[in-house]
Amino acid sequence: GRGRYYAYSTKLAEEIETRRHLFQQITRALSEDQFEAYLQPQIFTDTGAIYGCEVLARWRHPERGIVPPATFIAAAEEAGLVDQIDRLMIVKGLDLLEEFLAKGIDLPSISVNASPQTLRDPHLTDRLLQDVHERLLTPDRLTVEVLESTLIENDDDVALRTIEQLAAAGFSVVMDDFGTGYASMSNLSRLRLSGIKLDQSLIKPVPNPRADSIISALVTLAASLEMKVVAEGVETDQHFETVRRLGCHVVQGYGVSRPMPADTFQNWYADYCGSQARLRTGSGRRA
Ligand code: C2E
Ligand code: CA
Ligand code: CA
């Protein structure tokens, strides 16, 4: 009836309006440089040495303060703007890496998130090669994190070819949020990935006999495919000790540090390296 039609069209109009508003806001945020790169450290479980950092987007909103990606990545994806955010994080991340190395902060690598849209760019590999070479860096300094949902949706196609090209060019490609999707296993067999990142949901229950068994089996599987395993969402000492014992190579999580702005990271780095050195000389305990 008329009433129902009216309600429907209003809801639709509202949705279109919200979407248009977000599109405008994100476009404006991009042009006003409101997106910032936060860094979260990743640590080798065997030596405690720093493996690298994941670059995570934050929106420094003029009124709302620091806005986490959960509130804008999906909207940016819908608006077709997420590739611009990805691009920005790659550039900011590599700029920081270059700056750190010049200052003697020897960060081995950075990891960036690549949305499906970004992976659909057939020139991505060339662009990234140019990005690293411009800064006198090498491709092994950059890890590209891809979501397995990308790979399910694009069975054909450009994204798969891009991943092959990235690997062939010497970039690391890891599968993010591993263990949450459907296509994990088939993707492992058909792609040359350098590693998998175990999703937080797999880490949360450990130590626990069943959860530990799953991690252990995934570590064995990864090893036979010559892939490294990163455990994400490591929050406690127990998490750390368990995933280390089960053979995960690298950890990332609040237990090491929350994601932080670049200047905070530099202080964290100095403190962390100091505590590692004290540990080596036997004058301190692990932080
Ligand atoms: P992700 O790629 O899985 O990143 C890890 C998320 O887990 C981050 O959330 C991080 O802060 C959080 N995390 C790390 N350690 C712990 C822990 O010990 N416990 C808990 N509970 N959480 C932990 P964040 O920064 O809010 O990012 C959320 C998601 O947004 C990311 O998940 C990623 O999918 C997306 N994202 C962030 N930056 C970008 C970007 O530049 N481009 C794209 N396409 N997506 C991004
Ligand atoms: Ca990620
Ligand atoms: Ca993840």
PDB file of C-alpha atoms in Angstrom, residues 6-200:
ATOM      1  CA  TYR A   6       6.484   5.445   1.559  1.00  0.00           C
ATOM      2  CA  ALA A   7       8.364   3.812   4.434  1.00  0.00           C
ATOM      3  CA  TYR A   8      10.515   1.822   2.053  1.00  0.00           C
ATOM      4  CA  SER A   9      11.475   4.748  -0.087  1.00  0.00           C
ATOM      5  CA  THR A  10      12.331   6.784   2.997  1.00  0.00           C
ATOM      6  CA  LYS A  11      14.597   4.059   4.295  1.00  0.00           C
ATOM      7  CA  LEU A  12      16.263   3.749   0.929  1.00  0.00           C
ATOM      8  CA  ALA A  13      16.652   7.492   0.665  1.00  0.00           C
ATOM      9  CA  GLU A  14      18.185   7.552   4.143  1.00  0.00           C
ATOM     10  CA  GLU A  15      20.639   4.830   3.214  1.00  0.00           C
ATOM     11  CA  ILE A  16      21.653   6.652   0.069  1.00  0.00           C
ATOM     12  CA  GLU A  17      22.030   9.829   2.071  1.00  0.00           C
ATOM     13  CA  THR A  18      24.197   8.134   4.749  1.00  0.00           C
ATOM     14  CA  ARG A  19      26.366   6.602   2.089  1.00  0.00           C
ATOM     15  CA  ARG A  20      26.736   9.885   0.239  1.00  0.00           C
ATOM     16  CA  HIS A  21      27.656  11.570   3.508  1.00  0.00           C
ATOM     17  CA  LEU A  22      30.327   8.974   4.308  1.00  0.00           C
ATOM     18  CA  PHE A  23      31.685   9.200   0.785  1.00  0.00           C
ATOM     19  CA  GLN A  24      32.027  12.956   1.142  1.00  0.00           C
ATOM     20  CA  GLN A  25      33.568  12.640   4.605  1.00  0.00           C
ATOM     21  CA  ILE A  26      36.146  10.071   3.544  1.00  0.00           C
ATOM     22  CA  THR A  27      36.972  11.989   0.378  1.00  0.00           C
ATOM     23  CA  ARG A  28      37.485  15.084   2.483  1.00  0.00           C
ATOM     24  CA  ALA A  29      39.549  13.190   5.054  1.00  0.00           C
ATOM     25  CA  LEU A  30      41.769  11.938   2.234  1.00  0.00           C
ATOM     26  CA  SER A  31      42.253  15.405   0.768  1.00  0.00           C
ATOM     27  CA  GLU A  32      42.912  16.897   4.215  1.00  0.00           C
ATOM     28  CA  ASP A  33      45.361  14.181   5.186  1.00  0.00           C
ATOM     29  CA  GLN A  34      43.389  12.993   8.217  1.00  0.00           C
ATOM     30  CA  PHE A  35      44.414   9.334   7.895  1.00  0.00           C
ATOM     31  CA  GLU A  36      47.349   8.328  10.011  1.00  0.00           C
ATOM     32  CA  ALA A  37      49.551   5.231  10.061  1.00  0.00           C
ATOM     33  CA  TYR A  38      49.712   3.448  13.435  1.00  0.00           C
ATOM     34  CA  LEU A  39      52.348   0.781  13.926  1.00  0.00           C
ATOM     35  CA  GLN A  40      52.047  -2.496  15.820  1.00  0.00           C
ATOM     36  CA  PRO A  41      55.258  -4.479  16.403  1.00  0.00           C
ATOM     37  CA  GLN A  42      55.756  -8.112  15.445  1.00  0.00           C
ATOM     38  CA  ILE A  43      58.307 -10.204  17.339  1.00  0.00           C
ATOM     39  CA  PHE A  44      60.190 -13.432  16.608  1.00  0.00           C
ATOM     40  CA  THR A  45      59.182 -15.988  19.240  1.00  0.00           C
ATOM     41  CA  ASP A  46      62.606 -17.681  19.392  1.00  0.00           C
ATOM     42  CA  THR A  47      64.933 -14.690  19.794  1.00  0.00           C
ATOM     43  CA  GLY A  48      62.616 -11.863  20.809  1.00  0.00           C
ATOM     44  CA  ALA A  49      64.051  -9.840  17.931  1.00  0.00           C
ATOM     45  CA  ILE A  50      61.773  -7.460  16.054  1.00  0.00           C
ATOM     46  CA  TYR A  51      60.430  -8.937  12.827  1.00  0.00           C
ATOM     47  CA  GLY A  52      58.546  -5.855  11.680  1.00  0.00           C
ATOM     48  CA  CYS A  53      55.451  -3.739  12.128  1.00  0.00           C
ATOM     49  CA  GLU A  54      51.943  -3.864  10.789  1.00  0.00           C
ATOM     50  CA  VAL A  55      50.725  -0.527   9.470  1.00  0.00           C
ATOM     51  CA  LEU A  56      47.146   0.104  10.639  1.00  0.00           C
ATOM     52  CA  ALA A  57      44.990   3.001   9.478  1.00  0.00           C
ATOM     53  CA  ARG A  58      43.517   5.497  11.917  1.00  0.00           C
ATOM     54  CA  TRP A  59      41.293   8.435  11.060  1.00  0.00           C
ATOM     55  CA  ARG A  60      42.205  11.531  13.035  1.00  0.00           C
ATOM     56  CA  HIS A  61      38.755  13.084  12.862  1.00  0.00           C
ATOM     57  CA  PRO A  62      38.599  16.831  13.642  1.00  0.00           C
ATOM     58  CA  GLU A  63      35.620  16.352  16.006  1.00  0.00           C
ATOM     59  CA  ARG A  64      35.532  12.664  16.864  1.00  0.00           C
ATOM     60  CA  GLY A  65      39.235  12.171  17.598  1.00  0.00           C
ATOM     61  CA  ILE A  66      40.956   8.913  16.644  1.00  0.00           C
ATOM     62  CA  VAL A  67      38.506   6.725  14.733  1.00  0.00           C
ATOM     63  CA  PRO A  68      39.368   3.007  14.360  1.00  0.00           C
ATOM     64  CA  PRO A  69      39.213   1.266  10.960  1.00  0.00           C
ATOM     65  CA  ALA A  70      36.193  -0.862  11.925  1.00  0.00           C
ATOM     66  CA  THR A  71      34.100   2.273  11.449  1.00  0.00           C
ATOM     67  CA  PHE A  72      35.413   3.367   8.061  1.00  0.00           C
ATOM     68  CA  ILE A  73      37.102   0.548   6.087  1.00  0.00           C
ATOM     69  CA  ALA A  74      33.826  -1.120   5.098  1.00  0.00           C
ATOM     70  CA  ALA A  75      32.318   2.247   4.171  1.00  0.00           C
ATOM     71  CA  ALA A  76      35.446   3.129   2.185  1.00  0.00           C
ATOM     72  CA  GLU A  77      35.187  -0.220   0.439  1.00  0.00           C
ATOM     73  CA  GLU A  78      31.583   0.427  -0.508  1.00  0.00           C
ATOM     74  CA  ALA A  79      32.416   3.913  -1.692  1.00  0.00           C
ATOM     75  CA  GLY A  80      35.279   2.597  -3.822  1.00  0.00           C
ATOM     76  CA  LEU A  81      37.789   4.619  -1.799  1.00  0.00           C
ATOM     77  CA  VAL A  82      39.556   1.884   0.157  1.00  0.00           C
ATOM     78  CA  ASP A  83      42.331   1.543  -2.417  1.00  0.00           C
ATOM     79  CA  GLN A  84      43.236   5.165  -1.720  1.00  0.00           C
ATOM     80  CA  ILE A  85      43.491   4.421   2.002  1.00  0.00           C
ATOM     81  CA  ASP A  86      45.598   1.316   1.291  1.00  0.00           C
ATOM     82  CA  ARG A  87      47.823   3.377  -0.977  1.00  0.00           C
ATOM     83  CA  LEU A  88      48.222   6.052   1.658  1.00  0.00           C
ATOM     84  CA  MET A  89      49.215   3.506   4.312  1.00  0.00           C
ATOM     85  CA  ILE A  90      51.779   1.956   1.947  1.00  0.00           C
ATOM     86  CA  VAL A  91      53.329   5.351   1.230  1.00  0.00           C
ATOM     87  CA  LYS A  92      53.260   6.497   4.866  1.00  0.00           C
ATOM     88  CA  GLY A  93      54.593   3.146   6.047  1.00  0.00           C
ATOM     89  CA  LEU A  94      57.495   3.173   3.604  1.00  0.00           C
ATOM     90  CA  ASP A  95      58.247   6.828   4.373  1.00  0.00           C
ATOM     91  CA  LEU A  96      58.459   5.932   8.065  1.00  0.00           C
ATOM     92  CA  LEU A  97      60.643   2.916   7.343  1.00  0.00           C
ATOM     93  CA  GLU A  98      63.009   5.099   5.317  1.00  0.00           C
ATOM     94  CA  GLU A  99      63.070   7.705   8.095  1.00  0.00           C
ATOM     95  CA  PHE A 100      63.695   5.097  10.800  1.00  0.00           C
ATOM     96  CA  LEU A 101      66.561   3.472   8.904  1.00  0.00           C
ATOM     97  CA  ALA A 102      68.170   6.884   8.397  1.00  0.00           C
ATOM     98  CA  LYS A 103      67.973   7.393  12.182  1.00  0.00           C
ATOM     99  CA  GLY A 104      69.520   4.020  12.930  1.00  0.00           C
ATOM    100  CA  ILE A 105      66.232   2.358  13.910  1.00  0.00           C
ATOM    101  CA  ASP A 106      66.723  -0.924  12.126  1.00  0.00           C
ATOM    102  CA  LEU A 107      63.169  -2.051  11.497  1.00  0.00           C
ATOM    103  CA  PRO A 108      63.449  -5.118   9.225  1.00  0.00           C
ATOM    104  CA  SER A 109      60.066  -4.815   7.528  1.00  0.00           C
ATOM    105  CA  ILE A 110      56.577  -3.376   7.437  1.00  0.00           C
ATOM    106  CA  SER A 111      53.298  -5.157   6.666  1.00  0.00           C
ATOM    107  CA  VAL A 112      50.405  -3.452   4.926  1.00  0.00           C
ATOM    108  CA  ASN A 113      46.814  -4.505   4.373  1.00  0.00           C
ATOM    109  CA  ALA A 114      45.633  -4.905   0.796  1.00  0.00           C
ATOM    110  CA  SER A 115      41.886  -4.806   0.201  1.00  0.00           C
ATOM    111  CA  PRO A 116      40.368  -6.747  -2.712  1.00  0.00           C
ATOM    112  CA  GLN A 117      40.144  -3.476  -4.624  1.00  0.00           C
ATOM    113  CA  THR A 118      43.870  -2.861  -4.216  1.00  0.00           C
ATOM    114  CA  LEU A 119      44.696  -6.374  -5.395  1.00  0.00           C
ATOM    115  CA  ARG A 120      42.597  -5.843  -8.486  1.00  0.00           C
ATOM    116  CA  ASP A 121      45.040  -3.174  -9.682  1.00  0.00           C
ATOM    117  CA  PRO A 122      47.086  -4.931 -12.376  1.00  0.00           C
ATOM    118  CA  HIS A 123      49.901  -2.404 -11.864  1.00  0.00           C
ATOM    119  CA  LEU A 124      50.209  -2.933  -8.104  1.00  0.00           C
ATOM    120  CA  THR A 125      53.497  -4.857  -8.294  1.00  0.00           C
ATOM    121  CA  ASP A 126      55.129  -2.256 -10.543  1.00  0.00           C
ATOM    122  CA  ARG A 127      53.912   0.519  -8.300  1.00  0.00           C
ATOM    123  CA  LEU A 128      55.269  -1.163  -5.169  1.00  0.00           C
ATOM    124  CA  LEU A 129      58.591  -1.887  -6.853  1.00  0.00           C
ATOM    125  CA  GLN A 130      58.852   1.771  -7.727  1.00  0.00           C
ATOM    126  CA  ASP A 131      57.896   2.728  -4.149  1.00  0.00           C
ATOM    127  CA  VAL A 132      60.641   0.626  -2.585  1.00  0.00           C
ATOM    128  CA  HIS A 133      63.319   1.489  -5.142  1.00  0.00           C
ATOM    129  CA  GLU A 134      62.627   5.220  -4.852  1.00  0.00           C
ATOM    130  CA  ARG A 135      63.509   4.904  -1.182  1.00  0.00           C
ATOM    131  CA  LEU A 136      66.558   2.737  -1.880  1.00  0.00           C
ATOM    132  CA  LEU A 137      64.784  -0.179  -0.173  1.00  0.00           C
ATOM    133  CA  THR A 138      64.310  -3.758  -1.361  1.00  0.00           C
ATOM    134  CA  PRO A 139      61.042  -5.720  -1.767  1.00  0.00           C
ATOM    135  CA  ASP A 140      61.856  -8.039   1.144  1.00  0.00           C
ATOM    136  CA  ARG A 141      61.145  -5.051   3.418  1.00  0.00           C
ATOM    137  CA  LEU A 142      57.446  -5.115   2.510  1.00  0.00           C
ATOM    138  CA  THR A 143      54.826  -7.708   3.398  1.00  0.00           C
ATOM    139  CA  VAL A 144      51.389  -7.538   1.813  1.00  0.00           C
ATOM    140  CA  GLU A 145      48.561  -8.983   3.911  1.00  0.00           C
ATOM    141  CA  VAL A 146      45.642 -10.337   1.903  1.00  0.00           C
ATOM    142  CA  LEU A 147      42.280 -11.593   3.111  1.00  0.00           C
ATOM    143  CA  GLU A 148      41.145 -14.992   2.061  1.00  0.00           C
ATOM    144  CA  SER A 149      37.744 -13.527   1.234  1.00  0.00           C
ATOM    145  CA  THR A 150      39.502 -11.724  -1.613  1.00  0.00           C
ATOM    146  CA  LEU A 151      40.568 -15.031  -3.006  1.00  0.00           C
ATOM    147  CA  ILE A 152      37.189 -16.674  -2.727  1.00  0.00           C
ATOM    148  CA  GLU A 153      35.454 -13.860  -4.529  1.00  0.00           C
ATOM    149  CA  ASN A 154      37.924 -13.599  -7.354  1.00  0.00           C
ATOM    150  CA  ASP A 155      38.418 -17.118  -8.491  1.00  0.00           C
ATOM    151  CA  ASP A 156      39.288 -15.975 -11.994  1.00  0.00           C
ATOM    152  CA  ASP A 157      41.519 -13.580 -12.015  1.00  0.00           C
ATOM    153  CA  VAL A 158      43.404 -10.400 -11.512  1.00  0.00           C
ATOM    154  CA  ALA A 159      43.843 -10.684  -7.733  1.00  0.00           C
ATOM    155  CA  LEU A 160      45.393 -14.147  -7.982  1.00  0.00           C
ATOM    156  CA  ARG A 161      47.741 -13.003 -10.724  1.00  0.00           C
ATOM    157  CA  THR A 162      48.695  -9.928  -8.687  1.00  0.00           C
ATOM    158  CA  ILE A 163      49.613 -12.122  -5.737  1.00  0.00           C
ATOM    159  CA  GLU A 164      51.795 -14.296  -7.955  1.00  0.00           C
ATOM    160  CA  GLN A 165      53.489 -11.189  -9.361  1.00  0.00           C
ATOM    161  CA  LEU A 166      54.098  -9.750  -5.903  1.00  0.00           C
ATOM    162  CA  ALA A 167      55.715 -12.993  -4.770  1.00  0.00           C
ATOM    163  CA  ALA A 168      57.815 -13.243  -7.941  1.00  0.00           C
ATOM    164  CA  ALA A 169      59.032  -9.668  -7.401  1.00  0.00           C
ATOM    165  CA  GLY A 170      60.300 -10.567  -3.920  1.00  0.00           C
ATOM    166  CA  PHE A 171      57.549  -9.124  -1.728  1.00  0.00           C
ATOM    167  CA  SER A 172      56.183 -11.294   1.054  1.00  0.00           C
ATOM    168  CA  VAL A 173      52.505 -12.125   0.813  1.00  0.00           C
ATOM    169  CA  VAL A 174      50.705 -13.511   3.845  1.00  0.00           C
ATOM    170  CA  MET A 175      47.133 -14.626   4.308  1.00  0.00           C
ATOM    171  CA  ASP A 176      45.484 -12.557   7.023  1.00  0.00           C
ATOM    172  CA  ASP A 177      42.795 -13.756   9.457  1.00  0.00           C
ATOM    173  CA  PHE A 178      43.659 -17.349   8.611  1.00  0.00           C
ATOM    174  CA  GLY A 179      41.163 -19.813  10.018  1.00  0.00           C
ATOM    175  CA  THR A 180      38.082 -17.657   9.705  1.00  0.00           C
ATOM    176  CA  GLY A 181      37.104 -18.392   6.115  1.00  0.00           C
ATOM    177  CA  TYR A 182      36.137 -21.273   3.916  1.00  0.00           C
ATOM    178  CA  ALA A 183      38.808 -21.354   1.277  1.00  0.00           C
ATOM    179  CA  SER A 184      41.946 -21.494   3.410  1.00  0.00           C
ATOM    180  CA  MET A 185      43.173 -24.871   2.264  1.00  0.00           C
ATOM    181  CA  SER A 186      42.564 -24.509  -1.455  1.00  0.00           C
ATOM    182  CA  ASN A 187      44.247 -21.116  -1.387  1.00  0.00           C
ATOM    183  CA  LEU A 188      47.263 -22.578   0.345  1.00  0.00           C
ATOM    184  CA  SER A 189      47.719 -25.124  -2.405  1.00  0.00           C
ATOM    185  CA  ARG A 190      47.375 -22.776  -5.336  1.00  0.00           C
ATOM    186  CA  LEU A 191      49.256 -19.705  -4.148  1.00  0.00           C
ATOM    187  CA  ARG A 192      52.881 -19.043  -3.339  1.00  0.00           C
ATOM    188  CA  LEU A 193      52.310 -17.396   0.003  1.00  0.00           C
ATOM    189  CA  SER A 194      55.175 -16.708   2.370  1.00  0.00           C
ATOM    190  CA  GLY A 195      53.047 -17.135   5.448  1.00  0.00           C
ATOM    191  CA  ILE A 196      49.752 -17.231   7.267  1.00  0.00           C
ATOM    192  CA  LYS A 197      48.516 -15.029  10.084  1.00  0.00           C
ATOM    193  CA  LEU A 198      46.462 -17.064  12.504  1.00  0.00           C
ATOM    194  CA  ASP A 199      43.339 -15.167  13.436  1.00  0.00           C
ATOM    195  CA  GLN A 200      42.897 -13.906  16.992  1.00  0.00           C
TER     196      GLN A 200
END
